[in-house]
CSV table of C-alpha atoms and ligand atoms in Angstrom, one decimal:
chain,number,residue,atom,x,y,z
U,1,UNK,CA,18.9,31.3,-0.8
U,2,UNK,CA,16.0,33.8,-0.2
U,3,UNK,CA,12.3,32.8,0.4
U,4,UNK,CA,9.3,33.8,2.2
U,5,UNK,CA,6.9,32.2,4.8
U,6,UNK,CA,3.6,33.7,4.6
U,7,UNK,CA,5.1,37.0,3.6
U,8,UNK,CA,7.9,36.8,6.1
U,9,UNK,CA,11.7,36.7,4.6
U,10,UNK,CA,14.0,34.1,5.7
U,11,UNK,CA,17.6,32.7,4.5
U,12,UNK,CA,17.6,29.0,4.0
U,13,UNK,CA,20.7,26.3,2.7
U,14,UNK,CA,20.2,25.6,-0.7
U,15,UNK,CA,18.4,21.7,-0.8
U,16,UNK,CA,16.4,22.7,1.8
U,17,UNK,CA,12.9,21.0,1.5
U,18,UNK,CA,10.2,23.5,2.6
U,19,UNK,CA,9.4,21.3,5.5
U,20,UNK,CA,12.7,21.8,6.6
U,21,UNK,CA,12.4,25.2,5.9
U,22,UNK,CA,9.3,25.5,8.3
U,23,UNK,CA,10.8,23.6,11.1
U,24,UNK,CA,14.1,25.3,11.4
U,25,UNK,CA,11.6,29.0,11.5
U,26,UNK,CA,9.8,27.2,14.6
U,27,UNK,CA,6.6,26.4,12.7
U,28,UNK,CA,4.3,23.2,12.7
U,29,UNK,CA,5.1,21.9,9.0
U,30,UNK,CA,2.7,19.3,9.6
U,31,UNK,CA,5.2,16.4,9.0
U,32,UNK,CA,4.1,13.2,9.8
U,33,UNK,CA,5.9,10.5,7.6
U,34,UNK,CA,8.7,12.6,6.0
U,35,UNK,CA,8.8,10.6,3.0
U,36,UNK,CA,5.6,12.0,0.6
U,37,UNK,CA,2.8,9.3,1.9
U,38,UNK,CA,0.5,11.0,3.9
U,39,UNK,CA,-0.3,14.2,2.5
U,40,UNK,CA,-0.2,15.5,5.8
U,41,UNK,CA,2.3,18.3,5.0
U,42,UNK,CA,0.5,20.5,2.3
U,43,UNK,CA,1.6,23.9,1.7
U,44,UNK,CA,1.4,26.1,-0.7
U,45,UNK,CA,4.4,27.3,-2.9
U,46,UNK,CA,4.4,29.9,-6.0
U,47,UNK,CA,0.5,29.9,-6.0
U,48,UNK,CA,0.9,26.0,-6.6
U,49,UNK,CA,-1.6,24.3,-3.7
U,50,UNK,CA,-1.3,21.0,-2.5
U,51,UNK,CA,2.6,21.0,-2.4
U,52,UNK,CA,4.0,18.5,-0.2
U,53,UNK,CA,6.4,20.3,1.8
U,54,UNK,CA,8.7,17.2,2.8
U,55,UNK,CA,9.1,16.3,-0.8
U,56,UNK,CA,9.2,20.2,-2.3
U,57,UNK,CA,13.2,21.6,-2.3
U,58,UNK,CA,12.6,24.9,-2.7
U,59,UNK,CA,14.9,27.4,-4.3
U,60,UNK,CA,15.9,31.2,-4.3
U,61,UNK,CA,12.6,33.4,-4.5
U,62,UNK,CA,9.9,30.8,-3.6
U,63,UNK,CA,7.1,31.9,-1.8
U,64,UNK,CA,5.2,29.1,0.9
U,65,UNK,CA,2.0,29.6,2.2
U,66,UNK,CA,0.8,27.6,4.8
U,67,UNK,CA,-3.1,27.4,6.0
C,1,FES,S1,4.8,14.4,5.9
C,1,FES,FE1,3.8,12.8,4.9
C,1,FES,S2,3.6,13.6,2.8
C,1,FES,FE2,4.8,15.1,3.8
């Protein structure tokens, strides 16, 4: 699948959470539990703020903003 990370286009495996995402482009996702607890991990995808990114799959087209 196609996405971006703040503006930049990458290629990801479909089920990929945008954490996972993050990580695998070298970038500080934030992740501290992994498992949606700590709110530690927020990103923005589509416009939507406050995402999670461990808990967010993402699929073809999304956009992730980080802050
Ligand atoms: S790493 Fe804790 S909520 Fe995402």
């Amino acid at each position: 699948m196609n996405v971006t990370v703040d503006g930049t286009p990458m290629t990801a495996e479909p089920g990929r959470t945008a954490a996972a995402v993050l990580m695998l482009a070298g970038r500080d996702a934030g992740v501290f539990c992994g498992i949606g607890v700590c709110f530690n991990c927020l990103v923005e995808v589509n416009g939507e703020r406050d995402v999670r990114s461990c808990q967010r799959v993402l699929v073809d087209g999304d956009e992730v903003r980080t802050r």
